[in-house]
XYZ file of C-alpha atoms in Angstrom:
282
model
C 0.000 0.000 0.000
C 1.079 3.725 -0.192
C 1.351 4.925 2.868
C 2.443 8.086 5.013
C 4.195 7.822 7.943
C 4.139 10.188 11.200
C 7.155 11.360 12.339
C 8.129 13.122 15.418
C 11.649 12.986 14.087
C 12.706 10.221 16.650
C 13.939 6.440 16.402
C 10.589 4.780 16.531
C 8.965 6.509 13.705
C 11.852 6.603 11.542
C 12.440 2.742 11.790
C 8.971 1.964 11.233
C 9.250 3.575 7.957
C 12.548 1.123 7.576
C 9.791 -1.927 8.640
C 6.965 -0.737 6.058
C 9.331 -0.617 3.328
C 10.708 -3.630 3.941
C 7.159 -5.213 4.246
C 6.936 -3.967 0.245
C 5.219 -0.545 1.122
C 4.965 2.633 -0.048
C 6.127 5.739 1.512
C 4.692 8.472 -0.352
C 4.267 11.654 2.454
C 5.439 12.506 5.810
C 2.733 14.089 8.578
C 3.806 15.934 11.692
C 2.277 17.682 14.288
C 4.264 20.446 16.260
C 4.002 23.071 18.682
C 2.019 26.557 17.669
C 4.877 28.235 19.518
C 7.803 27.556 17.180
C 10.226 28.613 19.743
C 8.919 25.870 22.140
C 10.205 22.526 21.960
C 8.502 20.492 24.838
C 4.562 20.585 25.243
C 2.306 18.846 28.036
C 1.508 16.171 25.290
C 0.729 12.508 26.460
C 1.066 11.591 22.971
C 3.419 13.523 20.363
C 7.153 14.099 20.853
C 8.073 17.800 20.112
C 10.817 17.996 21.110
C 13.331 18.541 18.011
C 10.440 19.436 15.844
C 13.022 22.508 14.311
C 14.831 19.860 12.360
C 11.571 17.411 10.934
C 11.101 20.096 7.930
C 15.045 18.764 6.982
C 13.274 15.736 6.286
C 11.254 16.821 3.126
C 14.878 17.469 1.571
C 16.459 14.444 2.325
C 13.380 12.081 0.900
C 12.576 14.275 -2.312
C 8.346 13.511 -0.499
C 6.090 16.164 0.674
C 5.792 17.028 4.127
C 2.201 17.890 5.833
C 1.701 19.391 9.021
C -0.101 21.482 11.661
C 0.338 23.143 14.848
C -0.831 21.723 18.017
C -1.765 23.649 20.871
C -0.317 23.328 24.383
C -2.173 21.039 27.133
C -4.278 19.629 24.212
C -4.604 16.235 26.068
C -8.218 16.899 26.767
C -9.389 13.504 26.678
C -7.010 11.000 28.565
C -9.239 7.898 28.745
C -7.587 4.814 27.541
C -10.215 3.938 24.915
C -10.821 7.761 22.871
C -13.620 9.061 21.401
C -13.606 12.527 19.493
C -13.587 15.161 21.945
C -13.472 18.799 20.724
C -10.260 20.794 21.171
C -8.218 17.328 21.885
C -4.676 17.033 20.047
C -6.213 13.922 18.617
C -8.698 16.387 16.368
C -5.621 18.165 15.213
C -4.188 14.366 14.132
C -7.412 14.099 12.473
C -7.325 17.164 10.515
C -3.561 16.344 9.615
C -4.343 13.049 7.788
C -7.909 14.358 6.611
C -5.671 17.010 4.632
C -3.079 14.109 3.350
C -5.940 11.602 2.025
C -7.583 14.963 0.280
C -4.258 16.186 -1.862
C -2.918 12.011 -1.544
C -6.281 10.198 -2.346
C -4.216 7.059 -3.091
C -2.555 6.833 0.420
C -4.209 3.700 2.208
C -1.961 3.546 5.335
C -0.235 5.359 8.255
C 3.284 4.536 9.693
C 3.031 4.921 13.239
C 5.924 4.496 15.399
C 3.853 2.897 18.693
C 6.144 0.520 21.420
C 4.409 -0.039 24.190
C 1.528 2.714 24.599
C -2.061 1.682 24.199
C -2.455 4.903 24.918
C -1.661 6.004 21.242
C -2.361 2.924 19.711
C -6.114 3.392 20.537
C -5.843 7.353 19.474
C -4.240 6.564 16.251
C -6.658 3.521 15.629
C -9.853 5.667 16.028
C -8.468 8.732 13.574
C -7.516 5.855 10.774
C -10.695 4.137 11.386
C -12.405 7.771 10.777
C -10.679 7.896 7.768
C -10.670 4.273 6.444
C -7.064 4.076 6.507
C -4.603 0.809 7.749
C -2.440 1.549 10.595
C 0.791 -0.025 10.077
C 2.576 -0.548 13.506
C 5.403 -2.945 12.711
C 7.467 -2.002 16.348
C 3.691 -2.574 18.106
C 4.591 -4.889 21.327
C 8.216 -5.879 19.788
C 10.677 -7.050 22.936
C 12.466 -3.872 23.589
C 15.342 -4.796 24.276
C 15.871 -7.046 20.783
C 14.394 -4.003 18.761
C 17.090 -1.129 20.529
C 19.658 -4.335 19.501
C 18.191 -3.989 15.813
C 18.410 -0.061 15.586
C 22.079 -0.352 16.887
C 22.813 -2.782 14.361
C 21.521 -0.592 11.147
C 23.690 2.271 12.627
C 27.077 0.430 12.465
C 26.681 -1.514 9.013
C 29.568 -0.958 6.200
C 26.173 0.401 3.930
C 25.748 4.271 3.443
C 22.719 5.533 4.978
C 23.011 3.963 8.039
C 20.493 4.702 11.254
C 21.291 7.481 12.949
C 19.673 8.756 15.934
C 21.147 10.849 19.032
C 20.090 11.480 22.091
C 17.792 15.366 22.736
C 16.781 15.054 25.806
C 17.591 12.431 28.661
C 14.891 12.221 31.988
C 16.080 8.717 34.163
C 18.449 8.115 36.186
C 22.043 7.184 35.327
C 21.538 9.471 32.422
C 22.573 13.166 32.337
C 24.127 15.915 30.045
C 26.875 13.821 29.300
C 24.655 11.358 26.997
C 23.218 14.336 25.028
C 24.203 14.166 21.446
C 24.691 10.442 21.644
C 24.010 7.897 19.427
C 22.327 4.661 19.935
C 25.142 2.312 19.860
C 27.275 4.765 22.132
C 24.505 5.057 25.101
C 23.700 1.393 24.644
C 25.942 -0.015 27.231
C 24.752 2.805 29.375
C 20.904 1.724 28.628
C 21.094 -1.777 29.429
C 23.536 -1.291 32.689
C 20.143 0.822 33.707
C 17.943 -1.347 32.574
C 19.559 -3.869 34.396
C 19.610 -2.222 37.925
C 16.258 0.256 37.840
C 14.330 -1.595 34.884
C 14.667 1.186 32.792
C 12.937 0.742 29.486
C 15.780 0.535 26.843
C 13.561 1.752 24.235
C 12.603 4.380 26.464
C 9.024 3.917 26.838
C 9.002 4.954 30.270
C 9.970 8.465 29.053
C 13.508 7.899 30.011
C 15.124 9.681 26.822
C 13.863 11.339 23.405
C 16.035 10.903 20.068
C 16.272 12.850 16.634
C 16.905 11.026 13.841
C 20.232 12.393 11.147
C 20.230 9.404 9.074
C 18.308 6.771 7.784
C 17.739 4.189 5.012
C 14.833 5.920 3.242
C 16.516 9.818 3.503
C 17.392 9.009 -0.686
C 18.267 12.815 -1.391
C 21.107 13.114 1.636
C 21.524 13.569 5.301
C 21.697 15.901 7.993
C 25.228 16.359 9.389
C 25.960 17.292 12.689
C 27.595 20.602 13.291
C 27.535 21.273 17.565
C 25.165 21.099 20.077
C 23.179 23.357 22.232
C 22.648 22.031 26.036
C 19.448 24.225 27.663
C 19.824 25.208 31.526
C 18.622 22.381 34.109
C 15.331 22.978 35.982
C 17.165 22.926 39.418
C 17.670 19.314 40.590
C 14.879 17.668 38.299
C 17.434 15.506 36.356
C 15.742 16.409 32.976
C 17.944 17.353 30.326
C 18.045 18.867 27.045
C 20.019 19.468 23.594
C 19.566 21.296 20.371
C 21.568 19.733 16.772
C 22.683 22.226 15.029
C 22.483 20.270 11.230
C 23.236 21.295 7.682
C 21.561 18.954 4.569
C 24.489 17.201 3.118
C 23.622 15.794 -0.355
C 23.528 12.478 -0.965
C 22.112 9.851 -3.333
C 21.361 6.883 -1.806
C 21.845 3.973 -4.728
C 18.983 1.709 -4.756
C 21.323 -1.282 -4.327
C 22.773 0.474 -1.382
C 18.835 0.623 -0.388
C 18.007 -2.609 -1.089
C 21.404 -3.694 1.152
C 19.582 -1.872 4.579
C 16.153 -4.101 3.832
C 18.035 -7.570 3.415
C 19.741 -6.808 6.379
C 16.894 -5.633 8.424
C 15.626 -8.887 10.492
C 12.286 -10.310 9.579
C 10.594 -10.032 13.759
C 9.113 -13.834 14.452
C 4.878 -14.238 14.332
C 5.222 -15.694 17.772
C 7.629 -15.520 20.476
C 8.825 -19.088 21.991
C 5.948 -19.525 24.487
C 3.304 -19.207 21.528
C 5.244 -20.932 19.042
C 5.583 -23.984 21.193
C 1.749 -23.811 21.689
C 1.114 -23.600 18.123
């Protein structure tokens, strides 16, 4: 199917993308939703990462595909139930009028990337806007053991291919991580991550809120990449131990071959139907 994906800019809705393509999909437009305020980076969201949302309009350069969005207001969380029905004024209304505004100029777009781990919380929001609009959601990460899909992301950033993943750290909120794993990428914070994970049960994926990423590099950016020129720390709230960075990037061209393409998918690996407990059943 063609398909557009939403993108916050971070790891999990970039490597869906990676996922879709590799299931024989079609991206064809990317949708994102940021703050009204341009200057702000961080709203009181319980579903879209803003944070980094300067660099997401990069993104229409380095795929060559349009890029939709709309402004979001702060505390637009109006409706927090777990199971969501449209409720005026909700952030999930401005989602709705996002994709209602792709399927009118993309009529041929059957299917949304969403970048989902853990949270039934979006799951059930995204569900009910593509079920609005008659559209499939495709959540390849959905439920994925977290620890074998940050494994997976590290891999595709250290492979001999060019285009490799590349996502850094923007803002860090656990313990055990601080300013000092700002600007970090995945592999280079990994050893970090599961050390935590192994004493406090931090989520490696950081689905517990632990960390945010922005995403420089990745399989499908065809037209180039962003390249990192310095970093920006912001000020510490006191002793809150949340912490923050902004990339300063440049667009680097880059044509990405479609052998070189084709390389990323092969290596990408195919996630099992079942786990062992349900394939033994079976």
């Amino acid at each position: 199917m063609k398909f557009v994906a939403l993108i916050s800019g971070g790891k999990d809705s970039c490597f869906n993308i990676v996922h879709c393509l590799k299931q024989g999909h079609e991206l064809v437009a990317l949708a994102n939703l940021h703050p009204i305020d341009k200057t702000q980076q961080e709203l009181d969201s319980f579903m879209f990462q803003t944070v980094g949302h300067d660099i997401v309009p990069y993104y229409a350069k380095c795929t060559g595909l349009p890029l939709f969005r709309k402004e979001i207001h702060p505390f637009g969380s109006k409706n927090v139930e777990l199971n969501y029905t449209p409720t005026v004024s909700d952030e999930i209304e401005d989602l709705y009028d996002l994709l209602s505004r792709v399927v009118r100029e993309k009529p041929d777009v059957k299917a949304v990337s969403v970048g989902a781990i853990l949270s039934s919380y979006q799951r059930t929001r995204v569900e009910d806007v593509c079920a609005r609009l008659e559209l499939v959601v495709l959540s390849y990460l959905w439920q994925r053991d977290q620890l074998e899909l940050m494994q997976e992301m590290c891999q595709a950033s250290q492979t001999d291919i060019p285009g490799n993943f590349e996502a850094r750290l923007i803002k860090v909120a656990a313990v055990g991580l601080d300013r000092s794993s700002l600007g970090k990428t995945l592999p280079e914070v990994f050893p970090t991550l599961m050390k935590l994970h192994n004493m406090y049960d931090v989520h490696i994926c950081g689905e517990g809120g632990e960390f945010e990423t922005m995403v420089l590099d990745a399989p499908f950016f065809f037209k180039g990449h962003l390249k990192l020129l310095s970093k920006e720390d912001s000020p510490s709230n006191g002793n809150d131990g949340v912490y923050n960075t902004r990339l300063n990037v440049e667009f680097e061209e880059r044509e990405l071959s479609k052998q070189d393409f084709q390389a990323h998918l092969n290596a990408l690996p195919q996630p099992r139907l079942l786990n062992n407990k349900w394939q033994e059943l079976y």
